[in-house]
Amino acid sequence: MAGRKASRCDVERKEEPLKRAQRRDYRTLALVTGFILLVPAWAWLLPGDVIHMDIVNIMVFAGIYTFVVIGLNLLVGYAGQISLGHAAFFGIGAYTTAILCCRFTWFPTWLGVLAGVAVAGLIGWLVGVPVLRLKGHYLAMATLGLGEIAVILFAELKGLTGGTIGIPQGLNVKVSQIPALSIFGFDFDTDLKLFFLVWVLAAVVMLLSINIIRSRVGRSLRALHSSEVAADAMGVDTSRQKTRVFVLSAMLAAFGGAIFAHFQRYINPESFVLSVSILFITMVVVGGMGNLWGGVVGVITLTFLPSIIQALPYWIPGVPSGLMNFSNYSLMLYGALLVVFVMFMPQGIAAGLSKAAAYGENRFKQLRDRAGARKYEGH
Amino acid sequence: MSETRILEISGVTKLFGGLAALKDVSLEVAPGEIKGIIGPNGAGKTTLFDVLTGILTPTEGRVLFKGRDLIGMRPDQITAMGMIRTFQTIQLFAGMTVLENAMVGCHSQTRSGFLATSLRTPGARREEKEIIEDAHAVLKEVGLGTRAHETGTNLPYGQQRMLELARALASRPEILLLDEPAAGLNQYETGELSELLSGLRDRGLTILLVEHDMGLVMSVSDEVVVLDYGEIIAQGSPEDVQNDPRVIEAYLGIEAD
């Protein structure tokens, strides 16, 4: 009797860790979202003309990239399938809505965004089925090629995309810029409005992604990352799961791209070139592969970094005027930082920071214990 | 008729270039039996498993499982039909706990996709709860009940093998293909494995057992098949096979008179 009771308690206790981890994720999501939504208050305390950067504006970009990076993290970090061409889907989302909303001024912008997501999903599926048969470096090369093809098409299909001039100037349309995003008559025409829209939606996407990761689907993705043969043998249809997560990541990238088009109000192929794809991947790597929170940290860090580098000389009083155009060297510093990250925090900032915190805590305890021992000796 | 054979392998040949890894292999497996498959290294044992589980397509031949031809089916479809394997080189999922490894084994028994799991529909939640319960149950069965939340790849070698077995059992198979499950186990662990396999058979599970540990094969198998250079050279009860001169030759390399 006693034995049976004990074993039942056992099972209950064992079930906890997975559920506890999920609760912890939800709590983190609430905290992070709350923290980010308070950013405009800080920005009000630290106005742009004082600190030489526009925090809310940069945070809108970060929010837009967050959609892309969450999708890429599912694809690259969890399922282990590299893509060096996701700027293409970012661009497909942007171009689809820009073309629809500029050519047909009656076209609802929110529907344009959804159309962009749908088109990217369709193209992602058509492309993903053959390309995902490749593995490792070959997949990287193929996706890199896809990204290049997309940029060439954006530039060369002049009648559709406005060529290198872009939309709307390159098109023969009446509007002088892409219309602002409008949902049920409410126009998201300022940075602040878009900030709240983008980050609330990012929180929703994050919530759905956490649910996917902590489910049989998420486990199947991690499983095929680790051993495709074993995942197959366990009944995971690996090629279908790979295609689906690729399509999902393409749709998330397009979602970000479509909002980007309505935020920047003009687009041209420049915004979707290879270095943008690389930036997305770098955000995933710097934040932490297979770590959704790390991805958000990576996005915010790398989105702010160029602005911080540019603003740096203004923050230090008495900088000689020759160093004021220090930002010309910003790319160099940017590259150096990446090398440092990859060398010393290969698992990303999030994991690196928590490791550093654990080290600091241990060290603190050691010092405290030693101090305690010394006191004891003194007596 | 179909009652007497759950698996029917007929005339399976697998060529790699000019080399025949399997030559005209025919085999019948009755439900609820443990069939041992032995043979020297390179005899084609693992190739046979790869053909059965859809990893390799045979050059010739047919494999009927519960009356359906498996040739051309994907590995995951075969698993869903109730045939599952373990691997000779351990293939646990890195970065997953013991429990999560076993939970992946439940994949073929569950349905929720991206949409249902992202929205945590009642169906998806119910499934997740069942998966956790099933996974705990199989872990307990193989003696890993207390290690559920450790990282799978951190377990001692013998327990990693047991976890592979648990993960396979989580799919509720009808046939279990075990590829050298006792490799690297100590004597005590092999004894436990032997008891476990007998228990599984008594519950009606059919087992194909590729193994080099002759003590284990001969004690648990109902029938033993001997492969050499891709061909079946002997087949019968453990006693008959042990005394077969061709088997002795294959293993010891002595010319039979």
XYZ file of N, CA and C in Angstrom, chain A residues 7 10-11 13-19 22 26 74 207-209 211-212 214-224 226-241 244-245 248, chain B residues 55 74-76 79-80 83-85 87 91-97 99-100 103-108 110-114 117-120 127-128 131-133 136 140 145-146 148-149 167-168 171:
288
model
N 4.899 5.391 -5.383
C 5.166 5.400 -6.821
C 4.257 6.396 -7.527
N 5.690 9.671 -7.130
C 6.853 9.698 -8.001
C 6.500 10.198 -9.392
N 5.458 9.567 -9.958
C 5.062 9.914 -11.322
C 4.663 11.376 -11.384
N 5.678 13.790 -9.538
C 6.831 14.664 -9.420
C 7.610 14.678 -10.737
N 7.687 13.508 -11.374
C 8.452 13.405 -12.620
C 7.807 14.203 -13.740
N 6.494 14.282 -13.736
C 5.829 15.010 -14.810
C 6.117 16.497 -14.741
N 6.468 16.936 -13.561
C 6.610 18.377 -13.378
C 7.589 19.082 -14.306
N 8.840 18.622 -14.441
C 9.844 19.459 -15.132
C 9.409 20.005 -16.485
N 8.773 19.183 -17.331
C 8.356 19.684 -18.645
C 7.320 20.788 -18.503
N 6.345 20.546 -17.620
C 5.298 21.562 -17.429
C 5.884 22.810 -16.794
N 7.556 24.905 -19.289
C 6.600 25.638 -20.112
C 6.051 26.846 -19.359
N 6.282 30.865 -20.336
C 5.172 31.812 -20.385
C 5.459 33.024 -19.505
N 13.464 28.397 -35.713
C 12.762 27.113 -35.815
C 13.416 26.255 -36.896
N 4.585 33.218 -28.496
C 3.754 32.285 -27.726
C 3.457 31.030 -28.549
N 3.045 31.227 -29.812
C 2.726 30.081 -30.670
C 3.970 29.225 -30.895
N 5.137 29.880 -31.048
C 6.364 29.136 -31.304
C 6.787 28.329 -30.085
N 4.791 27.075 -27.953
C 3.893 25.922 -27.928
C 4.338 24.851 -28.908
N 4.779 25.289 -30.094
C 5.233 24.302 -31.084
C 6.461 23.564 -30.571
N 7.486 23.026 -27.568
C 7.202 22.117 -26.469
C 6.056 21.170 -26.836
N 6.128 20.561 -28.014
C 5.082 19.630 -28.421
C 5.715 18.528 -29.243
N 4.901 17.602 -29.712
C 5.443 16.506 -30.524
C 6.077 17.050 -31.798
N 5.541 18.165 -32.334
C 6.113 18.731 -33.548
C 7.532 19.254 -33.255
N 7.668 20.013 -32.165
C 8.977 20.535 -31.795
C 9.972 19.421 -31.534
N 9.516 18.380 -30.849
C 10.425 17.262 -30.575
C 10.833 16.581 -31.870
N 9.899 16.466 -32.827
C 10.268 15.807 -34.089
C 11.307 16.643 -34.831
N 11.221 17.976 -34.751
C 12.210 18.829 -35.412
C 13.584 18.651 -34.764
N 13.616 18.669 -33.427
C 14.893 18.486 -32.733
C 15.451 17.099 -33.026
N 14.549 16.107 -33.119
C 14.987 14.739 -33.377
C 15.637 14.631 -34.752
N 15.025 15.222 -35.771
C 15.598 15.063 -37.116
C 16.877 15.884 -37.258
N 19.090 16.000 -34.863
C 20.110 15.178 -34.221
C 20.431 13.934 -35.044
N 19.427 13.217 -35.507
C 19.658 12.014 -36.306
C 18.452 11.788 -37.203
N 18.644 12.073 -38.491
C 17.525 11.937 -39.408
C 17.089 10.484 -39.540
N 18.087 9.582 -39.543
C 17.767 8.156 -39.673
C 16.913 7.687 -38.510
N 17.319 8.088 -37.298
C 16.570 7.645 -36.118
C 15.192 8.287 -36.089
N 15.106 9.562 -36.497
C 13.803 10.234 -36.503
C 12.867 9.529 -37.480
N 13.388 9.185 -38.654
C 12.625 8.414 -39.641
C 12.113 7.123 -39.017
N 13.033 6.427 -38.352
C 12.702 5.125 -37.784
C 11.656 5.255 -36.683
N 11.604 6.411 -36.012
C 10.613 6.610 -34.953
C 9.265 7.040 -35.529
N 9.172 7.099 -36.859
C 7.890 7.407 -37.469
C 7.719 8.869 -37.836
N 8.800 9.653 -37.767
C 8.711 11.053 -38.173
C 8.889 11.128 -39.691
N 7.925 11.725 -40.374
C 8.072 11.918 -41.820
C 9.006 13.115 -41.999
N 10.310 12.837 -42.028
C 11.292 13.924 -41.913
C 11.203 14.908 -43.069
N 10.988 14.410 -44.312
C 10.985 15.366 -45.418
C 9.764 16.286 -45.322
N 8.634 15.744 -44.845
C 7.464 16.594 -44.710
C 7.650 17.618 -43.585
N 8.216 17.171 -42.462
C 8.434 18.106 -41.360
C 9.398 19.222 -41.770
N 7.567 21.651 -43.987
C 6.607 22.469 -43.243
C 7.301 23.563 -42.444
N 8.402 23.228 -41.795
C 9.057 24.245 -40.985
C 9.709 25.290 -41.898
N 6.852 27.544 -42.892
C 6.510 28.399 -41.747
C 7.516 29.539 -41.616
N 14.812 1.845 -45.134
C 15.972 2.718 -45.324
C 16.638 2.388 -46.660
N 7.917 4.451 -47.120
C 8.885 5.246 -46.363
C 9.064 4.654 -44.966
N 10.234 4.901 -44.352
C 10.473 4.381 -42.998
C 9.361 4.758 -42.016
N 8.897 6.020 -42.081
C 7.891 6.423 -41.093
C 6.561 5.705 -41.311
N 6.990 2.289 -39.762
C 6.899 2.411 -38.304
C 5.440 2.532 -37.871
N 4.681 3.337 -38.634
C 3.275 3.539 -38.280
C 2.494 2.241 -38.404
N 6.098 -1.757 -37.197
C 7.425 -2.392 -37.172
C 8.443 -1.313 -36.838
N 9.236 -1.533 -35.795
C 10.201 -0.507 -35.394
C 11.529 -1.160 -35.050
N 12.609 -0.381 -35.141
C 13.937 -0.945 -34.935
C 14.729 -0.136 -33.929
N 19.104 0.710 -33.216
C 20.297 0.809 -34.051
C 21.514 0.197 -33.363
N 21.643 5.722 -31.481
C 21.186 6.944 -32.157
C 20.195 7.692 -31.288
N 20.625 8.059 -30.089
C 19.729 8.851 -29.238
C 19.708 10.282 -29.748
N 18.665 11.020 -29.384
C 18.546 12.405 -29.835
C 19.306 13.322 -28.874
N 20.288 14.028 -29.420
C 21.160 14.867 -28.605
C 20.366 16.009 -27.987
N 20.719 16.369 -26.775
C 20.112 17.517 -26.121
C 18.711 17.250 -25.585
N 18.255 16.010 -25.687
C 16.928 15.697 -25.152
C 17.075 14.871 -23.882
N 16.108 15.039 -22.991
C 16.124 14.220 -21.785
C 15.712 12.797 -22.150
N 13.262 11.204 -20.958
C 11.812 11.214 -21.187
C 11.472 11.706 -22.589
N 12.113 12.803 -23.006
C 11.809 13.356 -24.329
C 12.178 12.372 -25.439
N 9.500 10.097 -25.622
C 8.306 10.769 -26.154
C 8.339 10.829 -27.680
N 9.536 10.961 -28.263
C 9.624 10.953 -29.729
C 9.145 9.602 -30.257
N 9.383 8.556 -29.472
C 8.924 7.229 -29.877
C 7.413 7.164 -30.061
N 6.677 8.030 -29.370
C 5.206 8.040 -29.478
C 4.737 8.746 -30.742
N 5.684 9.259 -31.544
C 5.298 10.109 -32.676
C 4.280 9.445 -33.588
N 4.524 8.171 -33.906
C 3.656 7.516 -34.892
C 2.257 7.251 -34.328
N 0.530 9.490 -32.615
C -0.138 10.763 -32.358
C -0.262 11.560 -33.654
N -1.127 12.595 -33.635
C -1.481 13.244 -34.888
C -1.238 14.756 -34.937
N -1.272 15.464 -33.807
C -1.301 16.932 -33.818
C -0.185 17.517 -34.670
N -0.531 18.507 -35.514
C 0.456 19.150 -36.368
C 0.822 20.530 -35.866
N 1.431 21.331 -36.762
C 1.887 22.672 -36.391
C 0.749 23.527 -35.835
N -0.742 22.198 -32.375
C 0.169 22.325 -31.234
C 0.458 23.790 -30.916
N 0.523 24.655 -31.953
C 0.820 26.055 -31.666
C -0.343 26.693 -30.907
N -1.572 26.270 -31.202
C -2.736 26.832 -30.520
C -3.092 26.060 -29.253
N -2.363 24.976 -28.999
C -2.663 24.106 -27.848
C -4.147 23.781 -27.764
N -3.331 14.738 -26.156
C -2.285 13.889 -26.730
C -0.976 14.021 -25.960
N -0.607 15.279 -25.668
C 0.652 15.524 -24.970
C 0.658 14.807 -23.614
N 1.154 11.180 -24.216
C 2.538 10.908 -24.605
C 3.416 10.834 -23.361
N 3.234 11.797 -22.442
C 4.053 11.813 -21.229
C 3.797 10.540 -20.419
N 2.524 10.149 -20.303
C 2.208 8.943 -19.528
C 2.813 7.702 -20.165
N 6.611 7.595 -19.742
C 6.992 7.183 -18.391
C 6.817 5.676 -18.216
N 9.772 2.984 -17.275
C 9.684 2.151 -16.084
C 9.912 0.693 -16.467
N 12.989 4.329 -15.040
C 11.958 5.193 -14.481
C 12.498 6.352 -13.670
N 13.606 6.140 -12.992
C 14.111 7.192 -12.097
C 15.043 8.176 -12.803
N 14.353 9.761 -15.752
C 13.592 10.380 -16.835
C 14.092 11.767 -17.211
N 14.591 12.520 -16.238
C 14.900 13.918 -16.545
C 16.382 14.192 -16.721
N 12.421 3.708 -26.338
C 11.931 4.622 -27.362
C 11.191 3.838 -28.449
N 11.742 2.658 -28.793
C 11.089 1.818 -29.798
C 9.761 1.288 -29.256
N 6.400 3.260 -29.395
C 5.589 3.323 -30.613
C 4.562 2.197 -30.655
